[in-house]
XYZ file of C-alpha atoms in Angstrom:
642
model
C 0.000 0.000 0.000
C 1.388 3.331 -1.107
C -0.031 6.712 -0.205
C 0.311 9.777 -2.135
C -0.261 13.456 -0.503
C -0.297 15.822 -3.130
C -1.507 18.737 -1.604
C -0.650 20.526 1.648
C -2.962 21.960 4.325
C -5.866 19.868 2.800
C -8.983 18.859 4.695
C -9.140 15.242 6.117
C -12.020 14.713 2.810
C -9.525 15.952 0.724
C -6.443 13.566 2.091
C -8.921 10.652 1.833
C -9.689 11.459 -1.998
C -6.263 11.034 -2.608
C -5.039 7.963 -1.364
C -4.482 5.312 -3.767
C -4.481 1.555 -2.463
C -2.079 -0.408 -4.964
C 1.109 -1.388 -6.571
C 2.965 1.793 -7.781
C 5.554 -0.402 -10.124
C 2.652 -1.892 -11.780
C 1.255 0.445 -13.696
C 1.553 2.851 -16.773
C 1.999 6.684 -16.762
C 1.365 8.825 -19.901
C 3.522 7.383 -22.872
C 4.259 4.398 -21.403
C 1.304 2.083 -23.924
C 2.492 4.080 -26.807
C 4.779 2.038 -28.208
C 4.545 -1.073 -29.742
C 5.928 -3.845 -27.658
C 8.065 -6.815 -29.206
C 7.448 -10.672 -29.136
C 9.833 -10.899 -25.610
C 6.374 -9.111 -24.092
C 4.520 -12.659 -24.967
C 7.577 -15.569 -24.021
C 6.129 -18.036 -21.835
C 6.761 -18.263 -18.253
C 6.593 -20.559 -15.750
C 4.040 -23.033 -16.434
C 3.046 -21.344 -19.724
C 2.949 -23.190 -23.282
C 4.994 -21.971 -25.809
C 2.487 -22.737 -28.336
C -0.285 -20.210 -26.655
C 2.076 -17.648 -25.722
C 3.066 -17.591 -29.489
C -1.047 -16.964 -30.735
C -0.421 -14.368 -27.532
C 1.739 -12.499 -29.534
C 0.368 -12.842 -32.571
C -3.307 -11.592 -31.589
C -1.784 -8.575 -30.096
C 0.147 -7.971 -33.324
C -3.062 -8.155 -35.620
C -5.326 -6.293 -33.177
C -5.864 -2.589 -34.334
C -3.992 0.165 -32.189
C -5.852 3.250 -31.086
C -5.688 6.586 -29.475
C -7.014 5.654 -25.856
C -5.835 1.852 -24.728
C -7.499 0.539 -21.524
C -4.062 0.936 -19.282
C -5.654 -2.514 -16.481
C -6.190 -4.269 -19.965
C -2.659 -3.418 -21.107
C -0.897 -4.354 -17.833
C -2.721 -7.772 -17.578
C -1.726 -8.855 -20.736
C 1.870 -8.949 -19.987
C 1.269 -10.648 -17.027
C -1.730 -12.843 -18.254
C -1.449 -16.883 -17.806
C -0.413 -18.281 -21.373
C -1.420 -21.801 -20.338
C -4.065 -23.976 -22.679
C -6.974 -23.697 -19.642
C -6.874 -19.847 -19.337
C -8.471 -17.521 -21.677
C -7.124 -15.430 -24.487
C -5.728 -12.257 -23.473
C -7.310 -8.574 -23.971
C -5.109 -7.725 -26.398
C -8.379 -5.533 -27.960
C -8.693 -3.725 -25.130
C -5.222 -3.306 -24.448
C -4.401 -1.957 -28.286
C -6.933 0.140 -28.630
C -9.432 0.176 -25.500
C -12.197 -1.186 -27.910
C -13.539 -4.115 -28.687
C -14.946 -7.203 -27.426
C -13.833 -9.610 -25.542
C -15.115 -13.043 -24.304
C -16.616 -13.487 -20.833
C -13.780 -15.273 -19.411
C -11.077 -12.831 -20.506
C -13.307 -10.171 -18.952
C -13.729 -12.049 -15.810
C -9.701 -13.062 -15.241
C -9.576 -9.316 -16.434
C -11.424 -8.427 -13.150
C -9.466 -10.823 -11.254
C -6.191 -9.986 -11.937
C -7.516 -5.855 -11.752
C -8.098 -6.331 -8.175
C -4.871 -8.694 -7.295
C -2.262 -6.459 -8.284
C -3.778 -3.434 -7.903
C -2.300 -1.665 -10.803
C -1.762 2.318 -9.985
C -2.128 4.264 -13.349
C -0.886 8.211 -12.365
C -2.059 9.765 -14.569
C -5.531 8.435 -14.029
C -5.203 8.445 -10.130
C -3.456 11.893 -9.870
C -5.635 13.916 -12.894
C -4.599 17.197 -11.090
C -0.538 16.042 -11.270
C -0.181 15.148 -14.591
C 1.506 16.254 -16.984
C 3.870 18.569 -14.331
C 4.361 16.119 -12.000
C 4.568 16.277 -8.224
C 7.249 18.788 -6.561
C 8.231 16.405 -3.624
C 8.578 12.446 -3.603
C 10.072 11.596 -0.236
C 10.161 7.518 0.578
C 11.197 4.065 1.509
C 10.770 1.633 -0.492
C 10.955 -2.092 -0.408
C 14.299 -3.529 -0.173
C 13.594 -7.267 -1.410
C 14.320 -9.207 -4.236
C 11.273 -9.798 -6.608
C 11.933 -13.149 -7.541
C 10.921 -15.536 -4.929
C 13.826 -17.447 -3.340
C 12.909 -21.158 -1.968
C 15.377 -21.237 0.697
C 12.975 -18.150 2.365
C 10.008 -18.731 0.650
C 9.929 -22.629 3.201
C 12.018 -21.288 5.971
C 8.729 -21.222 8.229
C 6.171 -23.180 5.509
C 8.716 -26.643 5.720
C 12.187 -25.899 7.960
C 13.495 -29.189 6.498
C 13.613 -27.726 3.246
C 15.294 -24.703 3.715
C 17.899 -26.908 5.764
C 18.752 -29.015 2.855
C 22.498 -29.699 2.229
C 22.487 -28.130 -1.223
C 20.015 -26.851 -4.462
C 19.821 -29.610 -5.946
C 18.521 -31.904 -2.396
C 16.399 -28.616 -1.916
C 14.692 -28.916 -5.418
C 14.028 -33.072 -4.814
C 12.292 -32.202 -1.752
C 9.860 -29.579 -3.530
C 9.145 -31.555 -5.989
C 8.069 -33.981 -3.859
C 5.396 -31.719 -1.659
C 3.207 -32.286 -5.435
C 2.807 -35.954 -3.157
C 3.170 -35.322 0.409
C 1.351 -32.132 0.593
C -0.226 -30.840 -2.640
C -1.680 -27.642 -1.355
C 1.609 -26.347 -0.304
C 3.136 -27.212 -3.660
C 0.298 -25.359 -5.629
C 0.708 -22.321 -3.045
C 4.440 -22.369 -4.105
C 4.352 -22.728 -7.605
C 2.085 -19.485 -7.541
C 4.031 -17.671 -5.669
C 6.491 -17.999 -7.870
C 4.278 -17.296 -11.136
C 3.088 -14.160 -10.133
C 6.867 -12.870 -8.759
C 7.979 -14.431 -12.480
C 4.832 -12.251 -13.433
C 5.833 -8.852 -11.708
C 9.308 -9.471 -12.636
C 8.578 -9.924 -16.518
C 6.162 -6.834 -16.606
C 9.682 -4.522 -14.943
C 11.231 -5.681 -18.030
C 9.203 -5.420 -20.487
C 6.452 -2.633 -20.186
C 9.320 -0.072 -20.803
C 8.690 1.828 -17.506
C 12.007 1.402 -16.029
C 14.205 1.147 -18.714
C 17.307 1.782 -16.418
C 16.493 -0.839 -13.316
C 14.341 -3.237 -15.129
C 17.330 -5.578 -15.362
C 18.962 -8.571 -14.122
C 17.875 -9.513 -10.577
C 15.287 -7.109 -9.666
C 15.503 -5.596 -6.006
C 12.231 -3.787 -5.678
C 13.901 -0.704 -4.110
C 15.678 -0.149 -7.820
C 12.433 0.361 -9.859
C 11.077 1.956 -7.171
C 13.647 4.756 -7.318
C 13.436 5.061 -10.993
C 9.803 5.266 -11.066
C 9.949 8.399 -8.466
C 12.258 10.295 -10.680
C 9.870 9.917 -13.248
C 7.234 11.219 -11.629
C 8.487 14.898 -10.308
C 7.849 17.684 -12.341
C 11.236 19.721 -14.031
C 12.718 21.206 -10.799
C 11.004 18.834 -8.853
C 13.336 17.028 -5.869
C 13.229 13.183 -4.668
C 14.524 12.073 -1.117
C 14.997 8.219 -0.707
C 16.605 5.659 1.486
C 18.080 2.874 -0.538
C 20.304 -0.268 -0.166
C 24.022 1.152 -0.962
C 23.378 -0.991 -4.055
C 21.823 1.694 -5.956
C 25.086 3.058 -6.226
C 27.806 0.823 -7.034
C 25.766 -2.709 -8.174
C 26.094 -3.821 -11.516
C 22.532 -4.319 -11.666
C 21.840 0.002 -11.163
C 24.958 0.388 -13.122
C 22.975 2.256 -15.962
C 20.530 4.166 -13.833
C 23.608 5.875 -11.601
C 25.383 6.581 -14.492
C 22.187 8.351 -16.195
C 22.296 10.053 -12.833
C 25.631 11.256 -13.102
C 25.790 11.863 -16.931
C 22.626 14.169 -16.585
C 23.523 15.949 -13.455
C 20.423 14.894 -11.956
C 22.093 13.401 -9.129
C 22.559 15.818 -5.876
C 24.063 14.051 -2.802
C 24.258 10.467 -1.691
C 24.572 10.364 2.344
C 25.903 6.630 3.168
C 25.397 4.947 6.076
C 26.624 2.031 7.393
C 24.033 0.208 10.265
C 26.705 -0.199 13.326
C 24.846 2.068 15.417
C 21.533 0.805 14.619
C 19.801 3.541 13.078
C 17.488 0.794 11.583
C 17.374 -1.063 14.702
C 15.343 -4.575 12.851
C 18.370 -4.439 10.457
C 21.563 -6.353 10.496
C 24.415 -3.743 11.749
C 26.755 -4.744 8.497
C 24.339 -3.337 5.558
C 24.947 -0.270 4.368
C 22.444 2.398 3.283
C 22.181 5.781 1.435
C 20.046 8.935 1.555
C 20.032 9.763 -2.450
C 18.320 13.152 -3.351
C 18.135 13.926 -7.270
C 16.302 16.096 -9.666
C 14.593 14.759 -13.075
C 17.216 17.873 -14.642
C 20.693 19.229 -14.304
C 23.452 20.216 -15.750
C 25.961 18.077 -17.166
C 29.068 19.483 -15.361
C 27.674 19.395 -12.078
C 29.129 17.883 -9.087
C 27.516 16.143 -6.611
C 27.904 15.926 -3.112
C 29.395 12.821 -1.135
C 29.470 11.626 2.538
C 30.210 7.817 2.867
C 30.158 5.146 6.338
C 28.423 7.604 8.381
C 27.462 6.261 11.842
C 25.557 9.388 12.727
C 23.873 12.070 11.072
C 25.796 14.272 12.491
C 28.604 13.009 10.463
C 26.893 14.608 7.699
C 28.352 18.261 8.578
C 31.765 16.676 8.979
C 33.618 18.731 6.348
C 36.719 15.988 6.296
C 34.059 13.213 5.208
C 32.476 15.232 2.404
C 33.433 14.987 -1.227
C 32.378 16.296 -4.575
C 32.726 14.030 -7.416
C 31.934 14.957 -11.104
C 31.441 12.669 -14.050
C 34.762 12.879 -15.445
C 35.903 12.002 -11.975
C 33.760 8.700 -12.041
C 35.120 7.764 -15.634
C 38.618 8.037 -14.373
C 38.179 5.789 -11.335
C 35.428 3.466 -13.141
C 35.643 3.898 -16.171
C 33.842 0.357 -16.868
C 30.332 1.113 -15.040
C 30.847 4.565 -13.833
C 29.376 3.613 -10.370
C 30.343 5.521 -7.336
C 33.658 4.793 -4.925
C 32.848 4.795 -1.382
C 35.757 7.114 0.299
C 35.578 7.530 4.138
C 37.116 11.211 3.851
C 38.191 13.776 1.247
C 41.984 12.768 1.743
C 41.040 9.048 0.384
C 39.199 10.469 -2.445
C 42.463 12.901 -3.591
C 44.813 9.593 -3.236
C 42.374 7.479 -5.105
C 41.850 9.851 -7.331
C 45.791 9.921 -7.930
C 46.566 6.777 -8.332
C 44.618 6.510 -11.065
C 45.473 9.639 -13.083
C 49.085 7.244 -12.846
C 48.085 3.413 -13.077
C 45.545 2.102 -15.817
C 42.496 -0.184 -14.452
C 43.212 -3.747 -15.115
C 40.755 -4.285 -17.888
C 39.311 -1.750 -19.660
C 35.604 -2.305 -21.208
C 36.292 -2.866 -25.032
C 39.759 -1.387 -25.248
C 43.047 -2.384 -22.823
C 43.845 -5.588 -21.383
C 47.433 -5.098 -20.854
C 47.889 -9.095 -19.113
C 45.897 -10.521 -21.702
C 43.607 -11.693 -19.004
C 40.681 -14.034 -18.820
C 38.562 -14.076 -15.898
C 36.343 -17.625 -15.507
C 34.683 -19.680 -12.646
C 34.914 -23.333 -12.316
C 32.124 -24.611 -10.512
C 28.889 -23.048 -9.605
C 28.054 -24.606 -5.797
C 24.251 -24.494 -6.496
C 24.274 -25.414 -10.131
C 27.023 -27.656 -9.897
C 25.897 -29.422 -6.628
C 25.343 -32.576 -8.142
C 28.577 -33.301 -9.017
C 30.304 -32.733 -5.341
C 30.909 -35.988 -3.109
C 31.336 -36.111 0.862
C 34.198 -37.854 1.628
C 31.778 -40.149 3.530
C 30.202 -40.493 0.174
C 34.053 -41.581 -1.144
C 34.053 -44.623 1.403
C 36.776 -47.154 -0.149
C 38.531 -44.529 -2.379
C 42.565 -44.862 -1.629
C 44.087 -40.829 -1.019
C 46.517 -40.562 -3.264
C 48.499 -37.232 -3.451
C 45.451 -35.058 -3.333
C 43.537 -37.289 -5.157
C 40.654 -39.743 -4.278
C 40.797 -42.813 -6.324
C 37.940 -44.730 -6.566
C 38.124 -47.833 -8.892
C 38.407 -46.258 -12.320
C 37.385 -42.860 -10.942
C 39.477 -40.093 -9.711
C 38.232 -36.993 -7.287
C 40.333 -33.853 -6.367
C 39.334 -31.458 -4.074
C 37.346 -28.557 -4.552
C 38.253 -25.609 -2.904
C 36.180 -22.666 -1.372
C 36.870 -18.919 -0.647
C 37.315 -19.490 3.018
C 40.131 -22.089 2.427
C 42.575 -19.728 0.929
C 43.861 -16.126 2.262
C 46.982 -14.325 0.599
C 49.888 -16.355 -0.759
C 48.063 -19.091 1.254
C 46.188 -22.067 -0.506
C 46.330 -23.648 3.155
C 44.859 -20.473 5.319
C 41.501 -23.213 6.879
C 39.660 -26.339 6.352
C 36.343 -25.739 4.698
C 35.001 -25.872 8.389
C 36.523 -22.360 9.691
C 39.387 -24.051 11.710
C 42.737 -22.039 10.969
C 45.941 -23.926 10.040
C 48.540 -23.683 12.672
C 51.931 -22.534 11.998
C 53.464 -25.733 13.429
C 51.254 -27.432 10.782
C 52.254 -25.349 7.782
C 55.566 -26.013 8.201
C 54.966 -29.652 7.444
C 55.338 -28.992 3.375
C 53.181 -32.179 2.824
C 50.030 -30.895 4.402
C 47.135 -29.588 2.902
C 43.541 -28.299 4.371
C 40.452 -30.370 4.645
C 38.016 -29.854 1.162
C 34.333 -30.240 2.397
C 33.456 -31.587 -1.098
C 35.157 -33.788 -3.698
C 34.558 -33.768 -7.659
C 35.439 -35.485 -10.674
C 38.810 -34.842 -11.776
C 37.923 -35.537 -15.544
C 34.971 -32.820 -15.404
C 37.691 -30.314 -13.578
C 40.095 -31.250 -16.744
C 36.918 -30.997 -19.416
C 36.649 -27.246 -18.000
C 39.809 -26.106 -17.799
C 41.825 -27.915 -20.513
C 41.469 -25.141 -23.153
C 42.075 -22.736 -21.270
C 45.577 -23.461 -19.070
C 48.111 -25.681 -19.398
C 49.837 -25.138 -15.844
C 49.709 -27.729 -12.592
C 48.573 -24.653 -10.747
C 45.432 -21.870 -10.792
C 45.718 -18.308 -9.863
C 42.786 -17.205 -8.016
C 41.219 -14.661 -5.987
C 38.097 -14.669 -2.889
C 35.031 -13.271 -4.292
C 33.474 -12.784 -1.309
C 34.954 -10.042 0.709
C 34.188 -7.078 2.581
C 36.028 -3.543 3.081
C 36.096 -3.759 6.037
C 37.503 -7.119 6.941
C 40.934 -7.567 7.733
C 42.370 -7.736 4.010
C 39.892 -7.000 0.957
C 41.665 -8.071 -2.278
C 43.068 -11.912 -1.775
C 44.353 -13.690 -4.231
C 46.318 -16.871 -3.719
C 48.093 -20.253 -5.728
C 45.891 -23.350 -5.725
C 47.007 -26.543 -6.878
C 45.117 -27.941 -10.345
C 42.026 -28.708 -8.607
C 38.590 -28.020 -8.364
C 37.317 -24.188 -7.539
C 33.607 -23.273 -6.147
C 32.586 -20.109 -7.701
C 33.214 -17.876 -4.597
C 37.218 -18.191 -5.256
C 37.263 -17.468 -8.950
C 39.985 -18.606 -11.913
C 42.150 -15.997 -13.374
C 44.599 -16.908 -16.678
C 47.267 -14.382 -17.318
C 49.205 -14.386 -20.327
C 51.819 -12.133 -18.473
C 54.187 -13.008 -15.696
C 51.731 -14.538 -12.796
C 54.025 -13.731 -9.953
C 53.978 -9.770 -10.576
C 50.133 -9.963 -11.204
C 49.972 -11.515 -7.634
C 51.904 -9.577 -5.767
C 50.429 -6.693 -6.900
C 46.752 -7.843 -6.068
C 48.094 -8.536 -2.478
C 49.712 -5.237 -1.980
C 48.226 -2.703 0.431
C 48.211 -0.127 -1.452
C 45.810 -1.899 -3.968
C 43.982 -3.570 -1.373
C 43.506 0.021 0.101
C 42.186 1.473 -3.424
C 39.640 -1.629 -3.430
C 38.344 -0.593 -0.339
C 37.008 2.421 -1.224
C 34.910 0.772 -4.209
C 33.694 -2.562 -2.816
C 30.047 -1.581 -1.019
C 29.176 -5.228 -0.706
C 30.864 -8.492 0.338
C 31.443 -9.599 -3.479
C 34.876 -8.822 -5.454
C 32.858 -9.236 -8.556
C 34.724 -9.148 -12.369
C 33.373 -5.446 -12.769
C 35.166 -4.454 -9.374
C 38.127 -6.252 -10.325
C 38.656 -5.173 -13.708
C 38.490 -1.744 -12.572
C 40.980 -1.942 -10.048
C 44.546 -0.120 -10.550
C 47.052 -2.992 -11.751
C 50.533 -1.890 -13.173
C 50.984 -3.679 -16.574
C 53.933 -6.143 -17.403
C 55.688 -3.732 -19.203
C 55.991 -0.697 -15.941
C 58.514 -3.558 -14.210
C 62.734 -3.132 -15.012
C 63.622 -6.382 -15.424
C 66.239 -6.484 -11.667
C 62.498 -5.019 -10.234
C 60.641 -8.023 -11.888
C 62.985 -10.668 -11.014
C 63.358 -9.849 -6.988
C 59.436 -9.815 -6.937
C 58.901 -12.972 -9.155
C 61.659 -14.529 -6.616
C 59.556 -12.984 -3.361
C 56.291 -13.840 -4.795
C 56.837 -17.244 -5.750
C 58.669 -18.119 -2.274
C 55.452 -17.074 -0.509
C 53.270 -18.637 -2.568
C 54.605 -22.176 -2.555
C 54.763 -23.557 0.778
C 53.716 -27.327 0.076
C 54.622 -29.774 -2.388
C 51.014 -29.422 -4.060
C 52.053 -25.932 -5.566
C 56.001 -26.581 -6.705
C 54.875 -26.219 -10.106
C 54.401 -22.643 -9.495
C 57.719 -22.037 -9.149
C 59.100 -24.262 -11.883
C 56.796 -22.176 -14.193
C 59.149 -18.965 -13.066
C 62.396 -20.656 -12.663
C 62.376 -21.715 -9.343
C 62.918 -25.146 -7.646
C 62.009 -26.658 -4.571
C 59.939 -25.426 -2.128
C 60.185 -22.334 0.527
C 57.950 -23.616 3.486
C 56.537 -21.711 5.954
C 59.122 -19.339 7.513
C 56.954 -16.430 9.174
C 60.097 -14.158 9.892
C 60.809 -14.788 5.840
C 57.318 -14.400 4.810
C 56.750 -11.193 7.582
C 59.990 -9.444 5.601
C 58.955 -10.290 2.162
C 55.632 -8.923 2.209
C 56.999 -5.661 3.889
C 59.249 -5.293 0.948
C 56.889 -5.776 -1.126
C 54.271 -3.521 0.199
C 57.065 -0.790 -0.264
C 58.124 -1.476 -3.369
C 54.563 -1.082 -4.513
C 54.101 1.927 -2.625
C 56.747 3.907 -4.656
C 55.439 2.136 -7.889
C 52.558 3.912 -7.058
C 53.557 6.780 -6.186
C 52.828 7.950 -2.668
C 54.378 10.263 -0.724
C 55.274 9.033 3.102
C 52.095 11.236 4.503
C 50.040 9.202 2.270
C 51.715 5.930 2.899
C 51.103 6.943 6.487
C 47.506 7.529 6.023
C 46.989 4.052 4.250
C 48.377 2.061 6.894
C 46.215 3.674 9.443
C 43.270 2.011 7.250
C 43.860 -1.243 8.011
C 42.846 -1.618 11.866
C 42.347 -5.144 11.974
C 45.758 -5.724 11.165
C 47.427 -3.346 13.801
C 45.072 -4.743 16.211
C 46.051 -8.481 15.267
C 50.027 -8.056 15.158
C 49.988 -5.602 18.726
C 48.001 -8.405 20.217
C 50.608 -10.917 19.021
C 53.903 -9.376 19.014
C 53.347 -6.249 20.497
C 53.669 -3.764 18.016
C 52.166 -2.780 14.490
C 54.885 -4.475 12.871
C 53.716 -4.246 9.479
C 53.876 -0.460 9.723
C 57.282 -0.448 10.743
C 59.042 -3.164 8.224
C 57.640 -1.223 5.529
C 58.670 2.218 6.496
C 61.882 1.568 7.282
C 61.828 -0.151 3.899
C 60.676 3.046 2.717
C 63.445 5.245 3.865
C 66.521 2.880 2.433
């Protein structure tokens, strides 16, 4: 339910005449039936027939248009049930608001009319259009439309929601169409009408900027408001941070930017509970934007506010312009998230002097390729327990079972920097001690077939060993950007596959630098390193490295990286043999010289280098509790100053 005050200092009778009970995303303003939609309007969804939704389209293209469609006609028929038992759609009414049309199609007409409760402004709010209103102010929805099983049963049937995996979840709902019919049914239309809703955001042409990808309703929702205020008009919403940096609001942001329309984003994150029912790790923002402005114009920034009186805090505010977004994304244009002016200026910096890793149809200086092996909800029916593997003889890292052969497969959370043995699957950290035993490796919580791990990766590397990096990730976790050396193995789609054609070593060191790592975290809003955050990070090419440079950080690299027996081949690809081990006095120097190094490659000054490691307070905290001082601070400043 959505209610709409128009009017100020009205009389109770005249608030009550203007509140509208319905959906304001389903709906049409004024244009939005004049154009002529394409056969993707009619594809059949769930449960439809192909064969119906076809004569669908094809009644709708031989129907006669007119001046005055019905607009609840028109909105059904996108989301009208193309099955053999229902009836044909209005596509009379809908084309040209005349016509007849049979009993049944007028009755389901009815029906659907009063379930979604379509809002039609220009209809409902005569005295609005065409200026529009002066004020929007809301907030909306922040859920996914589609409906998602594991929340759709969490209360309805526990057990299913508890399932190991999607593919035991998906045997067990197929099965309620036995054990309990009535819940299946209520299920399966659920999830026809949010297929419904989702399809009309698509397709009706209303939100041509959010109507994409996986639909969060708060996304259409914003859209729809800016199209509602008149020219000068002003809109004040609370959003997910998502609006600004997803990939799915990618194109309405940058429309925002490109236009000048957008004013100020205020971002919270929830710490201090100022939504007290929400989880104190999302992050929110306070966007307020205009349907006009000009094209130069700057908008105004304040990110990870606690309080709102961090709003006035002149050291946290920041203007950005579009030019300014294009340099630091120039893939997506979406918005960095700097805690303070000095981050944006050093940001801003590093990347008038270091290109972005991949650039959207032009650079790829590393010749890169970015894949994922295996999908852990897709691909769920390929993993094995090792209780499931009862018999198979361990071999190496293998699992040999008859003719078969299993490897591991290896998530996110077993793997941290330069270290492919950081935890089991389970959480529990690898000791010291046990890292220096060059034969051990960490407990996989799944096993797959070593022939379908070869059928996917054989074209695409040759090597015993995979670079890869942790999709999932936060900016404010200890480290943000980790990237590690797995054995040839399996890889669940939060760690994802990279494939250099340039010299691995330098690409790895540089993703596990601080300085990078500190750039990442002021563009990563979420808790995925996704390929468009990636590919937009600041990565020297091959060619910036002297060739004394290279070598010492190939040799550096490479002796952190292989500490077991299962990764030698990492450094026989770059001309080293044997094995390093796990020295943490080596490995504590070597990344300090590294971090340096990488500093001055970068170009900051010691105030700024000063500044960055102040940013990383989970570290400090870690290495005073341990040995007393911030020792990672020190070995790389006094690396600094030789």
């Amino acid at each position: 339910c959505r209610f709409h005050l128009w009017k100020l200092g009205a009389t109770r009778t005249q608030v009550r005449s203007h509140i509208v009970w319905g959906d304001s995303l389903l709906g049409t303003l004024p244009g939005t039936m004049s154009k002529d939609l394409g056969a993707a309007a009619f594809v059949a969804l769930m449960g439809d027939d192909k064969t119906v939704a076809r004569a669908a389209w094809e009644a709708y293209r031989e129907a006669p248009a007119g001046a005055q469609p019905d607009p609840d006609a028109w909105c059904a028929m996108l989301m009208w049930p193309r099955d053999k038992s229902a009836p044909p759609p209005p596509v009379r009414l809908a084309r040209s608001g005349r016509g007849q049309e049979s009993p049944e199609t007028l009755a389901l007409l009815e029906t659907m009319v009063d379930q979604y409760r379509y809002v039609h402004w220009q209809r409902d709010f005569p005295e609005v259009f065409g200026d529009g209103f002066d004020v929007v102010l809301g907030n909306p929805p922040w859920e996914r439309i589609e409906v998602q099983d594991k929340e759709w049963f969490a209360r309805r049937a526990p057990h299913i929601k508890a399932a190991a995996n999607a593919a035991a979840r998906k045997r067990l709902v197929e099965g309620l169409a036995v054990s309990d019919p009535a819940l299946h049914r209520a299920w399966l239309s659920d999830r026809r009408r949010s297929q419904a809703e989702n399809h009309f955001m698509r397709v009706s042409g209303r939100f041509p900027l959010t109507g994409k990808g996986g639909i969060n309703r708060y996304a259409p929702f914003t859209e729809a408001c800016r199209q509602l205020i008149r020219p000068g008009g002003r809109v004040g919403y609370v959003v997910p941070s998502g609006l600004v940096h997803d990939e799915n609001t990618r194109p309405f942001f940058r429309d925002l930017i490109r236009t000048g329309s957008l004013l100020n984003v205020h971002h919270f994150d929830n710490r201090k509970k100022l939504f007290p029912a929400v989880g104190g790790m999302i992050t929110f923002c306070l966007v307020t934007m205009s349907n006009q402005g000009k094209a130069r114009q700057k908008a105004s920034f304040v990110c990870f506010a606690q309080t709102i009186e961090h709003l006035s805090d002149r050291q946290r505010r920041f203007e950005l312009s579009a030019a300014d977004l294009r340099l630091i994304n120039p893939n997506t244009e979406t918005l960095p998230i700097f805690r303070s002016r000095l981050d944006a200026d050093i940001t801003r910096q590093v990347y008038e002097h270091v290109p972005v890793l991949i650039r959207q149809g032009g650079e790829n200086p590393w010749g890169l390729h970015l894949s994922m092996l295996f999908q852990m909800s897709n691909d769920s029916h390929l993993f094995r327990t090792a209780d499931q593997l009862k018999g198979a003889v361990k071999i190496g890292l293998s699992m040999h079972l008859g003719q078969e052969i299993w490897v591991p497969l290896y998530e996110a959370k077993m793997l941290h920097q330069f270290d492919h043995r950081w935890a089991s699957w389970q959480g529990d950290r690898a000791l010291t001690g046990v890292r220096r035993d060059q034969g051990y490796e960490v407990c996989p919580r799944y096993w797959v077939p070593a022939a379908e791990m070869e059928r996917r990766l054989a074209r695409r590397w040759p090597h015993d060993w995979l670079l890869v990096w942790r999709d999932v990730c936060r900016s404010t976790d200890e480290r943000t950007v980790i990237a590690a050396i797995l054995p040839r193995v399996g890889v669940g789609h939060t760690a994802q596959l990279m494939f250099p054609q340039g010299p691995a070593p330098l690409l790895l060191a540089n993703l596990n630098s601080l300085v990078l790592d500190y750039v990442a975290r002021q563009k990563i809003g979420g808790i995925h390193l996704t390929y468009s955050y990636l590919q937009q990070l600041p990565i020297l090419p091959p060619e910036a490295y002297p060739p004394e440079l290279a070598a010492e950080i190939t040799t550096r690299a490479v002796r952190l990286a292989c500490t077991s027996d299962s990764v030698r081949g990492f450094g026989r690809s770059h001309g080293q043999f044997g094995c390093a081990g796990w020295n943490a006095e080596q490995r504590a120097d070597d990344r300090a010289w590294l971090d340096a190094t990488y500093f001055r490659l970068y170009g900051l000054d010691a105030r700024q280098v000063e500044h960055v490691l102040s940013t990383f307070p989970i570290v400090r905290r870690k290495e005073e509790a341990r040995l007393g001082e911030y020792r990672t601070r020190r070995l790389v400043l006094e690396y600094l100053r030789k």
